[in-house]
Coordinates of C-alpha atoms in Angstrom, one line a residue:
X1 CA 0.0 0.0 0.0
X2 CA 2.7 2.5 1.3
X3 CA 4.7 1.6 -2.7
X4 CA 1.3 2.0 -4.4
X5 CA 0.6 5.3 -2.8
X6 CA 4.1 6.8 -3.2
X7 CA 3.7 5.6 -7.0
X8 CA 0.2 7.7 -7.6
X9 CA 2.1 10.7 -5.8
X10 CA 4.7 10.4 -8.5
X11 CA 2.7 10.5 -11.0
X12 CA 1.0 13.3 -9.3
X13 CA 3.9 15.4 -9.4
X14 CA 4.6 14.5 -13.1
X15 CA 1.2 15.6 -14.4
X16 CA 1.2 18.9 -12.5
X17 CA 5.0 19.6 -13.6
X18 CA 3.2 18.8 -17.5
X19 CA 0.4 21.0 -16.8
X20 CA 1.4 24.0 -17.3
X21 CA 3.0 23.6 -20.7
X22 CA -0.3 22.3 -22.1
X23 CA -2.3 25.1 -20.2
X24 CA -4.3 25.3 -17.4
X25 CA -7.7 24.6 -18.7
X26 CA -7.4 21.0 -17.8
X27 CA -6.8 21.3 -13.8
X28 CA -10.3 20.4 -13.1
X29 CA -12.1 17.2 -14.7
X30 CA -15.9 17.2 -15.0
X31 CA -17.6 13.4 -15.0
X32 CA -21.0 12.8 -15.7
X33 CA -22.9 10.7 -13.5
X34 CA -26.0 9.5 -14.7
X35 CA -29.3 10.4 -13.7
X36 CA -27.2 12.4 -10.5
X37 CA -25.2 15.2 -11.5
X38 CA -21.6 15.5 -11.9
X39 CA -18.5 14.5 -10.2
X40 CA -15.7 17.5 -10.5
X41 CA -12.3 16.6 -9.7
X42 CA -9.4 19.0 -9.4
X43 CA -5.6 18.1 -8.4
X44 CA -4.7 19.3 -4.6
X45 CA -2.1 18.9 -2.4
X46 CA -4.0 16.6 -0.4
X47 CA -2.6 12.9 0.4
X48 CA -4.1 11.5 -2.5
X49 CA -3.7 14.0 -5.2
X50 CA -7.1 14.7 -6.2
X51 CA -10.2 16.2 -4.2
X52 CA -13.4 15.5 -5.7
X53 CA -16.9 17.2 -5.6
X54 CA -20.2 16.2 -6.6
X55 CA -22.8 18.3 -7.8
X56 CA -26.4 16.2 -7.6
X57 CA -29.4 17.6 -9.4
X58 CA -32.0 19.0 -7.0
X59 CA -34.7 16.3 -7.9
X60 CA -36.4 13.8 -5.6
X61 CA -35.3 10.5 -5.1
X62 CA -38.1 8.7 -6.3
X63 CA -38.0 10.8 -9.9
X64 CA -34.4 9.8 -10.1
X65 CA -34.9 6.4 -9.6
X66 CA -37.4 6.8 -12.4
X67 CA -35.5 8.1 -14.9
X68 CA -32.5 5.6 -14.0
X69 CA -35.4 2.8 -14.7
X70 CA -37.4 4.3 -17.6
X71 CA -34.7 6.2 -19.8
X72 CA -31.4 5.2 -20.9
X73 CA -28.5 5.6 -19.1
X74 CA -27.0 9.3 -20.2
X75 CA -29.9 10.6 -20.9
X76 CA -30.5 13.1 -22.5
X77 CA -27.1 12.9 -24.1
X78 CA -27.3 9.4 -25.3
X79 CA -30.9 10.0 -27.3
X80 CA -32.1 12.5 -29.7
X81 CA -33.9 15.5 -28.8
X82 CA -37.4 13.7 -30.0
X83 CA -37.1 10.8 -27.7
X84 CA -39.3 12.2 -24.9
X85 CA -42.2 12.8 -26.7
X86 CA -41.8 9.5 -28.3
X87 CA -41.7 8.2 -24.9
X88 CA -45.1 10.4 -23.6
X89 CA -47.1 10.0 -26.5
X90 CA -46.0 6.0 -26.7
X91 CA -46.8 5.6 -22.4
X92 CA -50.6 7.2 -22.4
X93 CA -50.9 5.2 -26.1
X94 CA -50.0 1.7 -24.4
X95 CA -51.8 2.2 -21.0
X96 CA -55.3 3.1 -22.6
X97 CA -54.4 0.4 -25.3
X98 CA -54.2 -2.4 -22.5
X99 CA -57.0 -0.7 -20.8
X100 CA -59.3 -1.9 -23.6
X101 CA -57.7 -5.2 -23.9
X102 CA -58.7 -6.0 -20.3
X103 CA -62.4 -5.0 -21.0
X104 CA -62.4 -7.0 -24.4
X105 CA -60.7 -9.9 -21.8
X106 CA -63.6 -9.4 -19.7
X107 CA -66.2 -9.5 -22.4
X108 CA -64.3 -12.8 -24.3
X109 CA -64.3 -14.4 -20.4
X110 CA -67.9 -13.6 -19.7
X111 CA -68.8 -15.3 -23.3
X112 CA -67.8 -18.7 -22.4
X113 CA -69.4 -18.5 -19.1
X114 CA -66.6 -17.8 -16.8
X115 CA -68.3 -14.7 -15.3
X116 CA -67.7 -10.7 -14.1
X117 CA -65.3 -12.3 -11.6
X118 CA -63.3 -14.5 -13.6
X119 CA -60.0 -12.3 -14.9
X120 CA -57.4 -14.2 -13.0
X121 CA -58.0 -17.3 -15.8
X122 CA -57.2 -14.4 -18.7
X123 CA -54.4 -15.5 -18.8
X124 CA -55.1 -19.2 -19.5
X125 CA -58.0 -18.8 -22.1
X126 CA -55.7 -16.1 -24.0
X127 CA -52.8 -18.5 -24.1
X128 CA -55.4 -21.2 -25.4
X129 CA -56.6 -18.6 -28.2
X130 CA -53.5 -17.1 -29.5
X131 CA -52.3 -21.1 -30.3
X132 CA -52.2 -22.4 -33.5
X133 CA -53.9 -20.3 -35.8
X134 CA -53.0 -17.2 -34.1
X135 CA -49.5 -18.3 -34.5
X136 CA -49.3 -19.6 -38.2
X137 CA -51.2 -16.5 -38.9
X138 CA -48.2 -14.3 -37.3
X139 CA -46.1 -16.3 -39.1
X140 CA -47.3 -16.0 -42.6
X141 CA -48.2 -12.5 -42.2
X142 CA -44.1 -11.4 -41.0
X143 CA -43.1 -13.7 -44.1
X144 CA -45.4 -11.9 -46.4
X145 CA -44.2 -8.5 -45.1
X146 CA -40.5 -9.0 -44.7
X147 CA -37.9 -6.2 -44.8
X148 CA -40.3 -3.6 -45.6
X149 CA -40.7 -3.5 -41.2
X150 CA -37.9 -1.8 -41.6
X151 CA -38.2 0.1 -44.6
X152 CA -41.6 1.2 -43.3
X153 CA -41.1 1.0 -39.7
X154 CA -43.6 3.9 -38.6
X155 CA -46.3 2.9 -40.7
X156 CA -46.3 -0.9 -39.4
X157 CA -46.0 -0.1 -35.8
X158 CA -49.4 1.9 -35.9
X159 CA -51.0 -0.5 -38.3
X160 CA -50.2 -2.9 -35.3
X161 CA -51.8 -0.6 -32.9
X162 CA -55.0 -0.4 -35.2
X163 CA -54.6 -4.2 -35.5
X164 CA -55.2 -4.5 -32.0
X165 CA -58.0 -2.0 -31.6
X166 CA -59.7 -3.9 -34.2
X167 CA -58.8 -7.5 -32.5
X168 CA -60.6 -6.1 -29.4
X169 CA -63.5 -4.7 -31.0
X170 CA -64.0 -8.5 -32.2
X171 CA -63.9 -9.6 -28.3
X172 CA -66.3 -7.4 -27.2
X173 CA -68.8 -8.6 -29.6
X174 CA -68.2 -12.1 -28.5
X175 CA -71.0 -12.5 -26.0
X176 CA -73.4 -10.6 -28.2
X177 CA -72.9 -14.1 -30.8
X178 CA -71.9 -17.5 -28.5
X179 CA -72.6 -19.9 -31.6
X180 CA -69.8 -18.2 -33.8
X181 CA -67.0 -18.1 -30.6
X182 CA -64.9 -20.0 -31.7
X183 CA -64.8 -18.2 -35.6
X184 CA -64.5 -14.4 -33.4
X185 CA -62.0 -15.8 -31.0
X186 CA -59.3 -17.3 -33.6
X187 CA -60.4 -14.0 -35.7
X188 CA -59.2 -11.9 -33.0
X189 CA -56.7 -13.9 -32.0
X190 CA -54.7 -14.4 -35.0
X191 CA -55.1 -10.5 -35.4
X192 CA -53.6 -10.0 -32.6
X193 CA -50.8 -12.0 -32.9
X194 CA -50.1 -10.3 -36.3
X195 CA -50.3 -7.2 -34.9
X196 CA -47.3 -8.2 -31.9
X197 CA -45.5 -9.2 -34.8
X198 CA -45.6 -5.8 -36.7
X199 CA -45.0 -3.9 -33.3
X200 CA -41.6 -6.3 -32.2
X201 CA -40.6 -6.4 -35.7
X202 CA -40.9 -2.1 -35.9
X203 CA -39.6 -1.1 -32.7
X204 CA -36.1 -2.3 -33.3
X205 CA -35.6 0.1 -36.2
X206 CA -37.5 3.1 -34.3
X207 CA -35.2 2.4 -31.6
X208 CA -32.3 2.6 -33.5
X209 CA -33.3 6.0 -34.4
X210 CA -32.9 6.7 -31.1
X211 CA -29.6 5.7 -30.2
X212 CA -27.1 8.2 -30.9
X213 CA -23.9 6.9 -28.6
X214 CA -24.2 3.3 -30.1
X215 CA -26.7 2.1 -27.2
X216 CA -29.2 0.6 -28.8
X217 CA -29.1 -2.2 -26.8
X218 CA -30.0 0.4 -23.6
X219 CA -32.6 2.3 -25.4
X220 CA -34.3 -1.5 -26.1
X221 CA -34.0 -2.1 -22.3
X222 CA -35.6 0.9 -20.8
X223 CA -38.5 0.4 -24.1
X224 CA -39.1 -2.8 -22.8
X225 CA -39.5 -1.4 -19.1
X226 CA -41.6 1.3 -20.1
X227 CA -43.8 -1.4 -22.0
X228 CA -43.8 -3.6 -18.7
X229 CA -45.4 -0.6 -16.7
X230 CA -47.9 0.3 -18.7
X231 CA -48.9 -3.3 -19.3
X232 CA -49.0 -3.1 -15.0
X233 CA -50.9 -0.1 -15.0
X234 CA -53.4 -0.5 -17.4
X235 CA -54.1 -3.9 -16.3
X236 CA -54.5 -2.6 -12.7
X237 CA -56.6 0.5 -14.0
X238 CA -59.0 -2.0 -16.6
X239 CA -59.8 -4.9 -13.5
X240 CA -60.8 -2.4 -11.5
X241 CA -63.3 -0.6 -14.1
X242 CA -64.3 -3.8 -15.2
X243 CA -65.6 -4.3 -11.7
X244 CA -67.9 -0.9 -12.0
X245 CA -68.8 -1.3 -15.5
X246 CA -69.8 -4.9 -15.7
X247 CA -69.7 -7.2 -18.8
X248 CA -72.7 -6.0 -20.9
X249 CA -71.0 -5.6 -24.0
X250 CA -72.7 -2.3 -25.1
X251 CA -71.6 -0.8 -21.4
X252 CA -68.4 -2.3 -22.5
X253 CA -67.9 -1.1 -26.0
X254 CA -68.7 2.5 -24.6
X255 CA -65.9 2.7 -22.4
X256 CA -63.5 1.0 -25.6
X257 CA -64.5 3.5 -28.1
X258 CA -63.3 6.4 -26.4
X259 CA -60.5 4.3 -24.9
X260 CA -59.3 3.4 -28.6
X261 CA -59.4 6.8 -30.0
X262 CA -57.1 7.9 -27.3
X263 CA -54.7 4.9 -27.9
X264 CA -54.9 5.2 -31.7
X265 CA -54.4 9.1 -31.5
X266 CA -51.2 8.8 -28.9
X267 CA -49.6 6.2 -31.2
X268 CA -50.0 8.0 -34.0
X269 CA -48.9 11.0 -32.5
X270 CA -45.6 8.7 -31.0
X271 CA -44.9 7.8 -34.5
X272 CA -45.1 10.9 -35.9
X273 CA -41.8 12.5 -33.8
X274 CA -39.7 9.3 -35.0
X275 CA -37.6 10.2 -37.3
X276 CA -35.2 8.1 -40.1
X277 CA -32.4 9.1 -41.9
X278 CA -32.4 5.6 -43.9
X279 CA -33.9 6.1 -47.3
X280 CA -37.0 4.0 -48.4
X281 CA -39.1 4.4 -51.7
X282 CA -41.2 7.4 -49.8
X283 CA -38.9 9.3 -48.6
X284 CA -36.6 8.9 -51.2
X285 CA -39.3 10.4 -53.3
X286 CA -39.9 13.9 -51.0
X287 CA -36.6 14.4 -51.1
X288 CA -35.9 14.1 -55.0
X289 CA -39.2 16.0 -55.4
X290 CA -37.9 18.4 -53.4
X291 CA -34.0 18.9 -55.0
X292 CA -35.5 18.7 -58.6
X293 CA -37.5 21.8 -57.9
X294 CA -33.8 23.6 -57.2
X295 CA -32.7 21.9 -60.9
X296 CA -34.5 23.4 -64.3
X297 CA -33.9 20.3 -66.1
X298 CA -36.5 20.9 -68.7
X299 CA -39.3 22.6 -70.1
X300 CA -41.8 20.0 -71.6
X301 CA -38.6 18.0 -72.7
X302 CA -36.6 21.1 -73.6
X303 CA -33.2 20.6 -71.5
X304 CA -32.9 24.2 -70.2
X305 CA -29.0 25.4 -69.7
X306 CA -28.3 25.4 -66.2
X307 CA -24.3 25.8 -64.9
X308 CA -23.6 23.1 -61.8
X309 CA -21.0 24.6 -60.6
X310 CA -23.0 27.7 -60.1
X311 CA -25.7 25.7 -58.3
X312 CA -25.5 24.5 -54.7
X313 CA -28.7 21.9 -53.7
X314 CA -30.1 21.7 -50.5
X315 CA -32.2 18.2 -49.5
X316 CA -34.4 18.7 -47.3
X317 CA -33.2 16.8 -43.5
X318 CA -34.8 13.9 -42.2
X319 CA -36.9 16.2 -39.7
X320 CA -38.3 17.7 -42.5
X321 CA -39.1 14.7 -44.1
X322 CA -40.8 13.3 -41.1
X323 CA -43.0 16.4 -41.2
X324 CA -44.2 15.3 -44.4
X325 CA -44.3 10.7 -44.5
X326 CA -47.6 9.2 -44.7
X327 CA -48.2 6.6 -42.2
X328 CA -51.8 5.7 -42.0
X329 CA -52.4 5.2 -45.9
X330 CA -50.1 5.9 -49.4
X331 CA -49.8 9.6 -50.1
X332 CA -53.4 10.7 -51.8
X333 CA -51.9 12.5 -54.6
X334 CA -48.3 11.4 -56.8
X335 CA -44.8 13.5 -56.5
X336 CA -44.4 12.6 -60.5
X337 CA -45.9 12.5 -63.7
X338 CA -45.0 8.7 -63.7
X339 CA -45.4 5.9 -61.3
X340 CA -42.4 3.8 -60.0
X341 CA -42.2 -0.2 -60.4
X342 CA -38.9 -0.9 -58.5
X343 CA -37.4 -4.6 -59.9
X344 CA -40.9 -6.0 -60.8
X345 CA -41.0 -9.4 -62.1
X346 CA -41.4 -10.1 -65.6
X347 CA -44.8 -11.8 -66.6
X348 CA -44.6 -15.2 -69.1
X349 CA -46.5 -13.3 -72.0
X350 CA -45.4 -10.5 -73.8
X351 CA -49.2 -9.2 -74.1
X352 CA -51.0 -10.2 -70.8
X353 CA -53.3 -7.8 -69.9
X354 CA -55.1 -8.8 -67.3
X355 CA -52.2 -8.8 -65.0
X356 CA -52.5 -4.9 -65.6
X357 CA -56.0 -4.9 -64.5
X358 CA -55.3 -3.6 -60.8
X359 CA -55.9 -0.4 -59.0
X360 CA -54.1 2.3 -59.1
X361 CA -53.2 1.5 -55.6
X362 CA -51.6 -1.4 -55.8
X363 CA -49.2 -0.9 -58.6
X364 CA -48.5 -3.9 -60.8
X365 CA -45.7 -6.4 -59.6
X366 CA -45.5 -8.1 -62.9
X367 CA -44.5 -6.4 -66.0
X368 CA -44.4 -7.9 -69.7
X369 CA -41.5 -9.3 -70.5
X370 CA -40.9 -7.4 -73.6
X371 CA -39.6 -4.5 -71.2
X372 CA -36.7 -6.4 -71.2
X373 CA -36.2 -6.2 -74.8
X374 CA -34.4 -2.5 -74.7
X375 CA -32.2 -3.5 -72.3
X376 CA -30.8 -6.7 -74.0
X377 CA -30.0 -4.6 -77.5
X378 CA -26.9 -3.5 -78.2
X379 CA -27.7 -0.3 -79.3
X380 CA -30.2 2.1 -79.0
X381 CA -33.5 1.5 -77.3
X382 CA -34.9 2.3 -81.0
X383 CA -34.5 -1.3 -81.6
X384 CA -36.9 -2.4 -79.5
X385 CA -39.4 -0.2 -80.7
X386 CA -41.8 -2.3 -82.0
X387 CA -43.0 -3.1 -78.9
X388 CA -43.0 0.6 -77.7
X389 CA -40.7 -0.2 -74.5
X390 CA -37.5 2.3 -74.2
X391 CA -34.8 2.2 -71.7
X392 CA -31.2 0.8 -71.0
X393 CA -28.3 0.0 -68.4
X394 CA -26.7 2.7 -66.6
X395 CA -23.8 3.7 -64.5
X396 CA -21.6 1.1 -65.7
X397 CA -24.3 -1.5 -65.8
X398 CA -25.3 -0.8 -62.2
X399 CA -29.1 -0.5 -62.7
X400 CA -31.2 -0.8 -65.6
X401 CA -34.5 1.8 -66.5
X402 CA -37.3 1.0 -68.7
X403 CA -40.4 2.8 -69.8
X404 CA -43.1 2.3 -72.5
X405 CA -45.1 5.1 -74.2
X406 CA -48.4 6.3 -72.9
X407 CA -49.9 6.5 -76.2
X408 CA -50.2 2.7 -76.6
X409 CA -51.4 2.9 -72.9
X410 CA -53.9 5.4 -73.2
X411 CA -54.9 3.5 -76.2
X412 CA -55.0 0.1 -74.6
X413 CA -57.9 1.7 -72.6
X414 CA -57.9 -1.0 -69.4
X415 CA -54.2 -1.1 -68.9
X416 CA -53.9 1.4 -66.1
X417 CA -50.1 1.5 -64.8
X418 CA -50.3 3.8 -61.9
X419 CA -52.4 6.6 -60.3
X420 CA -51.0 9.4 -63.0
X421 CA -52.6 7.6 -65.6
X422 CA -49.6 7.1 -67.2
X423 CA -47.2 3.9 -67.5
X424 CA -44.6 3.7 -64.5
X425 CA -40.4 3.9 -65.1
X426 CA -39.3 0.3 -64.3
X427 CA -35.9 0.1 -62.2
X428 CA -34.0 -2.8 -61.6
X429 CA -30.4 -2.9 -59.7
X430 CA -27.5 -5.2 -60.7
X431 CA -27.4 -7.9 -58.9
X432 CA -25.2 -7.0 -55.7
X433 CA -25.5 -3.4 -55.8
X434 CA -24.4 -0.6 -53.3
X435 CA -26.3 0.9 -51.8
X436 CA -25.5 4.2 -53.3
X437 CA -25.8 2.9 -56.3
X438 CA -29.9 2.2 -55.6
X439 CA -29.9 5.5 -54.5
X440 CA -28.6 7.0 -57.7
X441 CA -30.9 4.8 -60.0
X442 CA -33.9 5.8 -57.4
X443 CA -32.6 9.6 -58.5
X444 CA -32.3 8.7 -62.0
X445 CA -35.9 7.3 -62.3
X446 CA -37.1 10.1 -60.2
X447 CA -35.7 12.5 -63.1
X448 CA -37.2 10.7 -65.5
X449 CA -40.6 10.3 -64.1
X450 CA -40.6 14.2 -63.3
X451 CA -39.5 15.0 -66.7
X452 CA -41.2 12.5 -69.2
X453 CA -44.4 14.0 -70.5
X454 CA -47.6 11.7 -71.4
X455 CA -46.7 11.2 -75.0
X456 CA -42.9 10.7 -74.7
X457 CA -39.8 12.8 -74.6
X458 CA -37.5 12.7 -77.4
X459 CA -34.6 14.1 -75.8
X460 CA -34.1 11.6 -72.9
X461 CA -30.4 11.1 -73.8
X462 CA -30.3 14.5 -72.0
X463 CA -32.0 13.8 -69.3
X464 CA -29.9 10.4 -68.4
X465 CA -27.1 12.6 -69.1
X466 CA -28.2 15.6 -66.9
X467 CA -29.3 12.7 -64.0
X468 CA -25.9 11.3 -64.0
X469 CA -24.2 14.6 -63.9
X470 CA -25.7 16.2 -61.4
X471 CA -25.7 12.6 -58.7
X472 CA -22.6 14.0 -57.2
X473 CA -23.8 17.5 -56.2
X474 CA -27.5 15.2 -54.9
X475 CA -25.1 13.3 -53.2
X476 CA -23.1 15.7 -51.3
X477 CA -26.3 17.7 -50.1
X478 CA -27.8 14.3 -48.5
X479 CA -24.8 13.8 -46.6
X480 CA -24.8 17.3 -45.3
X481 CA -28.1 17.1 -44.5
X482 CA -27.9 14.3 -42.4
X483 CA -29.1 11.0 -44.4
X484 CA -27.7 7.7 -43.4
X485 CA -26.2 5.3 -46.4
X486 CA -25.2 2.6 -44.6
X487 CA -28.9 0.5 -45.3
X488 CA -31.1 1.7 -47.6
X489 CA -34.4 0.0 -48.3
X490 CA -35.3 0.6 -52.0
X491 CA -35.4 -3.5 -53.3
X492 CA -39.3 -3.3 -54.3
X493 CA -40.2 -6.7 -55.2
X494 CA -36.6 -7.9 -55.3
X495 CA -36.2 -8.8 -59.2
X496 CA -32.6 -7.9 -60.0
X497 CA -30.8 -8.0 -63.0
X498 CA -27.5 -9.4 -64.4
X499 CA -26.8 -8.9 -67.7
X500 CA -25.0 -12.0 -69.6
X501 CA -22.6 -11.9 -71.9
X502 CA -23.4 -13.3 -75.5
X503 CA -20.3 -15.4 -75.0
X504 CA -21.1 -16.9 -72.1
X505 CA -24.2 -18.3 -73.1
X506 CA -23.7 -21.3 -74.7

């Protein structure tokens, strides 16, 4: 002991005889300590060198024991700005959320004869309910989905939350038809196991956006302990109503309306203040929109002459963006001219209409396989004109971009492509592309669907030239506006393409 402390002397004595060269700013040391205050330490004369101070925040106890439990560690330094009002929005939005799930309990209970004072076998009959189809229904339904929980992260969370209202609204009408029980049970059941699935599968990308100090993993912990207590509270708060409000359904149902519009509202509300800075198809979109509005590429296919090194673009940040993203449903009215297919999957015959005989909502998946004919030529998409599809590889064969006249569309009569009336730019990546390069053929497309009009351009050669020209300037504003490259989620249906050599088939 007596060597150790004559050793942190020494070194003591060596760091203050260093000090003064490097300034004196650094005689005092300021440590955070979480959720208490700060520690400042100075260097002294005393035995051991340094003399320490703490500096506690004037709160209570009990609210620093609740901000140790409910936020992560650092806060607010570890989070972004927006993560409290995620957090408030998200805790009245699950507590009257599980406040209707114990009255729908209650009414689901009292339907197979288990009474007003049964809710301690909830537990049991749910577990019975959500088995077997409830599970392969989860299943399926995250298989279906996919990647786009991350791509659409916002919009899948409160389709969960609406998911559950509606699962609920099922149980409550349970009592009110015994002879179909066992339909409305797996009914709501297996909605409500979809709808865990689309919450778990969402929050681990919304938390993400949270992290900013590379603690996800603390940010999950204190979201799972915020969903704990609520899940305690609510459940406290909805056996004790359920006690004063008894199991008529109607008397039930009024108390879950109003209880539903609150939850639905909050979640919303929590999902709203997220923001991304990863790109999908949407927001991809508002931001293009919004930096082709800063570039006069043309004038109803007339390339105006615009300088770029005269011409500094501004993207608009992810906070802005969030302003604007759709969650509930698609965006009512279209950014473009033209709709985007983004690497659909080419149909057996050439001239199969009825595969184009979908809403405007749900865009065609399937495309004719004579879109591929411009891209396998040679030369110029002039070739391929007989079947009125234009288009070709760019960037070095990174991504490919087709297109087909509207006249032959317009024409055609029942072939509707998207909801501008007029037929979409296809985009397909190379197989194993960057993801920089999916931005940049997003961007191109995006060009081309703002510039093309309804009967054709005849000078796109200078509008692929003008997209690929300006991509570096687009590029350097999203990075200095704050977008994220490292995962972009702009796949579509997933067809890539990779173009064969002539040689190599044989």
């Amino acid at each position: 002991m007596i060597i150790r402390a004559a050793a942190n002397r020494r070194q003591v004595s060596r760091l203050l005889a260093v000090m003064p060269c490097r300034g004196r700013h650094a005689s005092k040391l300021r440590q955070q300590l979480p959720g208490k205050g700060w520690n400042i330490l100075a260097l002294s004369d005393h035995k051991n060198g340094v003399t320490n101070e703490e500096k506690r925040q004037t709160r209570p106890a009990l609210v620093n024991w609740a901000t140790q439990v409910l936020l992560p560690s650092n806060y607010p330094n570890s989070v972004t700005t927006n993560y409290l009002s995620y957090v408030q929005w998200t805790f009245l939005g699950l507590i009257t959320g599980r406040l209707q799930s114990v009255l729908a309990t209650q009414a689901a209970l009292f339907a197979v004869g288990l009474g007003a004072g049964a809710i301690p076998m909830a537990a049991a009959v749910q577990w019975v309910l959500k088995d077997g189809l409830g599970h392969a229904c989860a299943i399926l339904y995250s298989t279906a989905v996919n990647t786009r929980f991350d791509a659409d992260a916002k919009r899948y969370r409160f389709h969960a939350t609406v998911a559950h209202t509606v699962a609920d609204m099922i149980s409550i009408t349970l009592p009110l038809f015994p002879h179909y029980f066992l339909i409305l049970a797996s009914i709501s059941s297996a909605t409500h196991s979809m709808a865990n699935m689309a919450h778990l599968a969402s929050r681990a990308r919304i938390q993400a956006s949270f992290a900013r100090q590379g603690n996800l993993a603390d940010v999950a912990r204190t979201g799972q302990t915020q969903s704990q207590l609520t899940n305690l509270l609510g459940t406290g708060i909805g056996a004790t109503l359920s006690w004063f409000i008894g199991p008529n359904p109607l008397h039930v149902g009024a108390c879950l309306v109003p209880l539903a519009a609150v939850s639905l509202y909050c979640m919303y509300q929590s999902s709203r203040v997220v923001v991304l800075t990863s790109f999908n198809v949407q927001r991809a979109e508002c931001v293009f929109r919004a930096i082709l509005h800063q570039i006069p590429l043309t004038t109803s296919c007339n390339v105006k002459a615009c300088s770029l090194e005269s011409s500094v673009l501004r993207a608009p940040t992810p906070h802005e963006v969030a302003e604007e993203e759709t969650i509930l449903l698609p965006r009512s009215e279209p950014l473009f001219q033209r709709g985007l297919l983004l690497q659909p999957l080419f149909s057996g015959a050439a001239n199969h209409a009825p595969l184009l005989r979908i809403p405007p909502l749900l865009l065609p998946r399937r495309v004719e396989a004579a879109a591929a004919l411009p891209l396998l030529h040679s030369g110029s998409c002039a070739q391929a004109m007989g079947s009125q599809w234009h288009g070709g590889w760019h960037a070095d064969g990174a991504y490919a971009l087709a297109w087909r006249s509207s006249t032959d569309i317009s024409n055609a009569g029942s072939r509707v492509y998207s909801s501008a009336g007029t037929a979409p730019v296809l985009l397909w990546h190379c197989q194993g592309a960057t993801n920089l390069s999916k931005l940049q053929a997003v961007w191109h497309a995006c060009v081309l669907r703002d510039n093309l009009s309804k009967d054709g351009c005849e000078d796109v050669d200078r509008l692929h030239r003008y997209a690929e020209q300006w991509w570096p300037q687009v590029h350097q504003s999203l990075e200095a506006s704050g977008w994220s490259f490292e995962r972009v989620f702009l796949d579509g249906a997933g067809g890539c393409l990779e173009l064969e050599a002539e040689n190599q088939r044989e």
